[in-house]
Coordinates of C-alpha atoms in Angstrom, one line a residue:
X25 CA 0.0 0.0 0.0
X26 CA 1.7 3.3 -0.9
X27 CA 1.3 6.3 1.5
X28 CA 1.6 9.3 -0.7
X29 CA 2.8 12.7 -0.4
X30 CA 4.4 11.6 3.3
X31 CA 7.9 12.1 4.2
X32 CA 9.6 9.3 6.6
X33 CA 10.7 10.5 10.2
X34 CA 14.2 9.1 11.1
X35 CA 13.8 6.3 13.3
X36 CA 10.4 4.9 11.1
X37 CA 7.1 7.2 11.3
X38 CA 5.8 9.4 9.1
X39 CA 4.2 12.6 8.2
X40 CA 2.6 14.3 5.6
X41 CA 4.9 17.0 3.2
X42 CA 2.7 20.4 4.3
X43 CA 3.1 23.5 3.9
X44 CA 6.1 24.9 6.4
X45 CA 4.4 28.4 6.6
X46 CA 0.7 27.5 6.7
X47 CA 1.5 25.0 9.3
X48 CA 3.6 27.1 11.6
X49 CA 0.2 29.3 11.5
X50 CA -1.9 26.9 12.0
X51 CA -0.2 24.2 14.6
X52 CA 2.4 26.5 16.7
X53 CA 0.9 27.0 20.2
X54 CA -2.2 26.9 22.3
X55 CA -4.5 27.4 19.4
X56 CA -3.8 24.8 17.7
X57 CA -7.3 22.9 16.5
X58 CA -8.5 20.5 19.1
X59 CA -7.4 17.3 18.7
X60 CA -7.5 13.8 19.2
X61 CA -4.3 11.0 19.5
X62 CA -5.7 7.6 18.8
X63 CA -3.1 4.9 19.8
X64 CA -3.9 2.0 17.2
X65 CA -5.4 4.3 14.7
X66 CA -5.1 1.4 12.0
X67 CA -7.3 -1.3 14.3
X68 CA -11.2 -0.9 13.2
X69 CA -12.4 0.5 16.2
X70 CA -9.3 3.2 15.7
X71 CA -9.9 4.1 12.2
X72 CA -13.6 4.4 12.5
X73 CA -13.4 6.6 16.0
X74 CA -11.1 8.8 13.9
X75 CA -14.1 9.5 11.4
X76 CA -16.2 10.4 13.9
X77 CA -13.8 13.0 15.1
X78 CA -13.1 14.0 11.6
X79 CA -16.5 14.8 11.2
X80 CA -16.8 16.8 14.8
X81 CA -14.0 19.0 13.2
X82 CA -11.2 17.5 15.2
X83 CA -7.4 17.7 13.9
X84 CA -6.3 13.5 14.4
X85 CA -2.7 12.4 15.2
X86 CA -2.7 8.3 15.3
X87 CA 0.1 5.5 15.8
X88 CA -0.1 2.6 13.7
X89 CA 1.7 -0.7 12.9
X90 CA 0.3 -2.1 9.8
X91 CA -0.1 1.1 7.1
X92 CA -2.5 -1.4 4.9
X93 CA -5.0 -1.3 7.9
X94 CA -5.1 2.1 7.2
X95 CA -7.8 2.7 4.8
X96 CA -8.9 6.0 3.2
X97 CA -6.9 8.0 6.5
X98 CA -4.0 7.4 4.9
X99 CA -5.0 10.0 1.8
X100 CA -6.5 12.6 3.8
X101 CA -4.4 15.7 4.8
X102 CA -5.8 16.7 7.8
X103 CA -4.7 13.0 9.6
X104 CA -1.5 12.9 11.3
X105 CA -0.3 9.3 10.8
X106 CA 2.9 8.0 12.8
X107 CA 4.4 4.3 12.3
X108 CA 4.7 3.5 16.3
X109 CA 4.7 0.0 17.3
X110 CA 3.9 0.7 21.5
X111 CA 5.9 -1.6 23.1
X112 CA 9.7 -0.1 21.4
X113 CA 10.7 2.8 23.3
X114 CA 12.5 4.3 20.4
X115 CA 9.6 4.6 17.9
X116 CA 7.1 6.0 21.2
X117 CA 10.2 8.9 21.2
X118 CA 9.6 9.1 17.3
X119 CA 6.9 10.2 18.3
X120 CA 7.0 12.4 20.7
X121 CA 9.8 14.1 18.1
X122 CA 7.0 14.4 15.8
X123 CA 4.7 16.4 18.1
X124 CA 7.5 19.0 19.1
X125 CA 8.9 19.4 15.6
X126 CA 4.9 20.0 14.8
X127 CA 4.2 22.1 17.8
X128 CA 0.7 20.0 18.5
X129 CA -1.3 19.5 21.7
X130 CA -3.7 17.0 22.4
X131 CA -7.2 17.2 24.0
X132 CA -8.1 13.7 24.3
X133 CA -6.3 10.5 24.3
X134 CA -8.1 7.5 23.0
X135 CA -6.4 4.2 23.1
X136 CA -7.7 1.5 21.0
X137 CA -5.1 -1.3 21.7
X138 CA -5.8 -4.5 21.9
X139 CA -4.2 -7.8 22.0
X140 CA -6.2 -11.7 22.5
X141 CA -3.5 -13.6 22.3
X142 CA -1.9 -15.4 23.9
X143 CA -4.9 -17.2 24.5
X144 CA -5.2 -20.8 25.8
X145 CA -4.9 -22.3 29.9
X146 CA -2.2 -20.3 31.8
X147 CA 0.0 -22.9 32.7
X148 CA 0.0 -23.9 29.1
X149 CA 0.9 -21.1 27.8
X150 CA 5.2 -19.4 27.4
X151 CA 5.6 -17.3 30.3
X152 CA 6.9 -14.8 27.8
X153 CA 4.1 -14.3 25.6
X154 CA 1.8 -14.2 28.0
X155 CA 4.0 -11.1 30.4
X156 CA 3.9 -9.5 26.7
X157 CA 0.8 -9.5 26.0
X158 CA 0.1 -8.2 29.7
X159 CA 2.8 -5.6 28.6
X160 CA 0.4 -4.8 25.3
X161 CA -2.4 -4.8 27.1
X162 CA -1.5 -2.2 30.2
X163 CA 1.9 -1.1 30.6
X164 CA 2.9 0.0 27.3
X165 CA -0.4 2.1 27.0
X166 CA 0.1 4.0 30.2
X167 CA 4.2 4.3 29.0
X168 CA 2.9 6.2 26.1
X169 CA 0.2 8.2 27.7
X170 CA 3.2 9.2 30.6
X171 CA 5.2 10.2 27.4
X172 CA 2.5 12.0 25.7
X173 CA 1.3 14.2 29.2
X174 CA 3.6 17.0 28.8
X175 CA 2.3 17.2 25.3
X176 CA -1.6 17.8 26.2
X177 CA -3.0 20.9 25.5
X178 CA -1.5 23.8 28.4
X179 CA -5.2 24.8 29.2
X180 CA -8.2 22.7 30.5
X181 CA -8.5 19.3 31.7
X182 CA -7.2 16.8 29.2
X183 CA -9.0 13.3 28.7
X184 CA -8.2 10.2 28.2
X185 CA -10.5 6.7 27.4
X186 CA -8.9 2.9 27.1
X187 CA -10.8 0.6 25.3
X188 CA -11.3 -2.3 27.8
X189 CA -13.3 -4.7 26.3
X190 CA -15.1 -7.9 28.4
X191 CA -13.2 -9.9 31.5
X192 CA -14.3 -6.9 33.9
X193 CA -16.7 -8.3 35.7
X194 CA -16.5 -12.3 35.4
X195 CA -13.8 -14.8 34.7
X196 CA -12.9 -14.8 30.6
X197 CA -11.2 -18.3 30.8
X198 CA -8.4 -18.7 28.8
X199 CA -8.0 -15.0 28.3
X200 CA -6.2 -14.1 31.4
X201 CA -3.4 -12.3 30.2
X202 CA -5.8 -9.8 28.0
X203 CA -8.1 -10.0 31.2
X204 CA -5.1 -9.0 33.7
X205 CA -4.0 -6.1 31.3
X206 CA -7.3 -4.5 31.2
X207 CA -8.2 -4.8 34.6
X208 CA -5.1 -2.8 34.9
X209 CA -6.6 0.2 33.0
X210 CA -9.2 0.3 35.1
X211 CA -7.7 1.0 38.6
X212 CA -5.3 3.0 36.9
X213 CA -7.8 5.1 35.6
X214 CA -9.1 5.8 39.0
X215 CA -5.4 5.9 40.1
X216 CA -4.6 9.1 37.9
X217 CA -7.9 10.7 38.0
X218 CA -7.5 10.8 41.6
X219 CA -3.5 12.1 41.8
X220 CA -3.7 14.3 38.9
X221 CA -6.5 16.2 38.1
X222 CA -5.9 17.8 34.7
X223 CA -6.4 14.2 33.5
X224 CA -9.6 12.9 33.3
X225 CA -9.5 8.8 32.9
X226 CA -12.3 6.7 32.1
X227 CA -12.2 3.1 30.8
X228 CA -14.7 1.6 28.5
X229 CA -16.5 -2.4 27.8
X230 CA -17.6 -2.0 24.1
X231 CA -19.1 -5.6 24.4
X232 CA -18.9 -7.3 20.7
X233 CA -17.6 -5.5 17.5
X234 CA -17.4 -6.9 14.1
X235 CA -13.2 -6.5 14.2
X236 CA -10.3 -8.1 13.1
X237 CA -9.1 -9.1 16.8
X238 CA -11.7 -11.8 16.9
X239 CA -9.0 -13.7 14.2
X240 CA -6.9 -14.3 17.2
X241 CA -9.9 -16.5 19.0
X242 CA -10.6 -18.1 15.6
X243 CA -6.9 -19.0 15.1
X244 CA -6.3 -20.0 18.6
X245 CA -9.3 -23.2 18.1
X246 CA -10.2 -25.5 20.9
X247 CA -7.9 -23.3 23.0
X248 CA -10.3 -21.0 23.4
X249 CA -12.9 -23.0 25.4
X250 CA -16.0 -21.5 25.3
X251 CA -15.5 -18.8 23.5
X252 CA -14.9 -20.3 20.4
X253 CA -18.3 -21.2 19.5
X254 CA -19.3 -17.9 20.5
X255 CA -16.8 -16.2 18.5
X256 CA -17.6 -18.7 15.4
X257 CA -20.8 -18.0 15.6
X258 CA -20.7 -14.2 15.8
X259 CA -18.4 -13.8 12.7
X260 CA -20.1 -16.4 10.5
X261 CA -23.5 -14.5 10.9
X262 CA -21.5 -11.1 10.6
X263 CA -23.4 -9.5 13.3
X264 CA -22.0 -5.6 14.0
X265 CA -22.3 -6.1 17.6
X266 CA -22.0 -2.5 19.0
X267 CA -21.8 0.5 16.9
X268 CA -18.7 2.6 16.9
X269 CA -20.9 5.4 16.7
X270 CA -22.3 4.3 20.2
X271 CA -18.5 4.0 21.3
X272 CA -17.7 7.5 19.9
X273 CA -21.1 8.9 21.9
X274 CA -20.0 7.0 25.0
X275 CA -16.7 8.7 25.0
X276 CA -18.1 11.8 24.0
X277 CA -20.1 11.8 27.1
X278 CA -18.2 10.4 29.5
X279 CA -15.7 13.2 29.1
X280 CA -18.7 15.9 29.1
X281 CA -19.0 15.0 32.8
X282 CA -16.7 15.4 35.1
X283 CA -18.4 12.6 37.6
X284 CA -17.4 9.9 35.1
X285 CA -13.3 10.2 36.0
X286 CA -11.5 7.4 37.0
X287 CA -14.7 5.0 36.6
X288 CA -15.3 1.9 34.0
X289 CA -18.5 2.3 31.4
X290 CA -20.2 -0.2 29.1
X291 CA -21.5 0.9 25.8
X292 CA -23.6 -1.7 26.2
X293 CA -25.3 -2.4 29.4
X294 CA -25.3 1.1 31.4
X295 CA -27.7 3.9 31.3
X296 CA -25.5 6.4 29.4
X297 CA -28.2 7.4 26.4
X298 CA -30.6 10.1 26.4
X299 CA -28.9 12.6 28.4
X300 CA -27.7 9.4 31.3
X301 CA -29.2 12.1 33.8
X302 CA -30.3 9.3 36.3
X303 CA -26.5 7.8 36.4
X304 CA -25.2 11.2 36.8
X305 CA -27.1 11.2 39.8
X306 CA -26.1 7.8 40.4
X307 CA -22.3 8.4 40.1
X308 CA -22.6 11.7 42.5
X309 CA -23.8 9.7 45.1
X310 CA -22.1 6.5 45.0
X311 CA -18.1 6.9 45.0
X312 CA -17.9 3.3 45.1
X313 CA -19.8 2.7 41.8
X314 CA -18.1 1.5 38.6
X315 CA -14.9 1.1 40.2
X316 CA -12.9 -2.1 40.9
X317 CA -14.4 -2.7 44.9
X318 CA -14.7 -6.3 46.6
X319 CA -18.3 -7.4 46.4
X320 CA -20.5 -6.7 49.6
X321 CA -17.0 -4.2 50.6
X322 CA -18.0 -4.3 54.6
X323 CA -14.6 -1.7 54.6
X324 CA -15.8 1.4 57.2
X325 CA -14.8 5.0 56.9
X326 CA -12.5 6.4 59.6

């Protein structure tokens, strides 16, 4: 897939040639257009979240690994679009070369990775792709978001949302080290939203979405237990599942209120639509709610 009318970035990303003079105007300093970074811009929930804020009139910086996954964003001008694979250090200072060198600030931080694999029992599985995979699924996320804070927009309260997908609230057998890394998004959400409060961190279940990932279930077989039927069955029928627009509103809303930091949402199953005014109401009262707590917590104030 060719790229055009993009210069390569020593060390391996790349930008679009612009304009030196109409850029310095239009990306130097505070008021610079508000803008998104989506970390896996080139997954499907990545690429089609960046529409959305395209279309909201947002300027879009994303990381990606695999440039043919990147569809019609990689012909549009107004898409920053950085070769950054998460878990090498030197390509997440790429790009944080790219943004000085550009000047640009970011508003809100979306991250759309994801990784199934390695899926299977855990003591069947190599210790080493399973710690990775943890790696993918947490720690190299919050690396590059720790990178990327001094880079968020001077004024206002920047926001961030990871994409946490199922294994929240039940066991998700034979998924654990995808389970353990997203689990880890969510107390760090309310970790950072607590400590630092020009960062407002929610994390997000999207329940099923007609994706790519679910290859990784399909190619894993009868390691997958239960879920392989599940999975068969959800891409055979090419059911949609949830709608990214539903993911994009979601996010949109969460960050609308500040109530919603350092919490975990489902696009799915919570009362979010029509205004959520009853779980606004909800979360002001309850500090406990949509957080990771014991069941039945007996734990008493001092």
């Amino acid at each position: 897939m060719s790229v055009p009318r993009w210069s390569r970035v020593a060390g391996g990303g790349f930008w679009p040639v612009r304009d030196p003079v109409r850029d310095a105007d239009r990306l130097v300093g505070v008021t610079t257009p508000k803008t998104v970074f989506i970390a896996a811009i080139s997954s499907d929930i990545g690429r089609e979240l960046a529409t959305f804020y395209l279309a909201a009139g947002y300027q879009v910086i994303g990381t990606y690994r695999q440039p043919e996954h990147l569809g019609e964003l990689a012909d549009r001008d107004d898409v920053f679009l950085i070769a950054c694979d998460i878990a090498k250090e030197k390509e997440v200072l790429d790009v944080l070369a790219f943004l000085a060198e550009r000047g640009l600030f970011w508003d809100e931080y979306v991250s759309a990775v994801g990784l199934l694999e390695p899926i299977g029992h855990f003591v069947d599985l190599p210790a080493s792709s399973w710690r990775q995979s943890i790696m993918i699924n947490s720690l190299h996320q919050l690396e590059l978001l720790h990178h990327l804070y001094p880079y968020r927009r001077p004024t206002g309260s920047a926001k961030v949302a990871f994409l946490v997908g199922g294994a929240i609230n039940r066991a998700f057998a034979n998924y654990s080290a995808y389970s353990l890394g997203k689990v880890m998004l969510v107390k760090f959400c309310e970790l950072i939203s607590d400590e630092t409060p020009d960062l407002h961190c929610v994390a997000l279940g999207t329940g099923w979405v007609a994706s790519k990932i679910h290859d990784q279930t399909l190619a894993a077989g009868e390691a997958a237990g239960d879920n392989l039927v599940a999975t068969r069955s959800f891409v055979e029928t090419r059911e949609q599942g949830t709608p990214i627009s539903d993911i994009y509103a979601l996010i949109k809303w969460c960050f609308a209120h500040p109530e919603t930091a350092g919490r975990n949402f489902s696009v799915v199953h919570d009362d979010w639509r029509d205004g959520g005014g009853e779980l606004v109401k909800a979360l002001r009262e309850d500090n406990d709610m949509f957080r990771l707590r014991r069941s039945g917590n007996q734990h008493k104030s001092e």
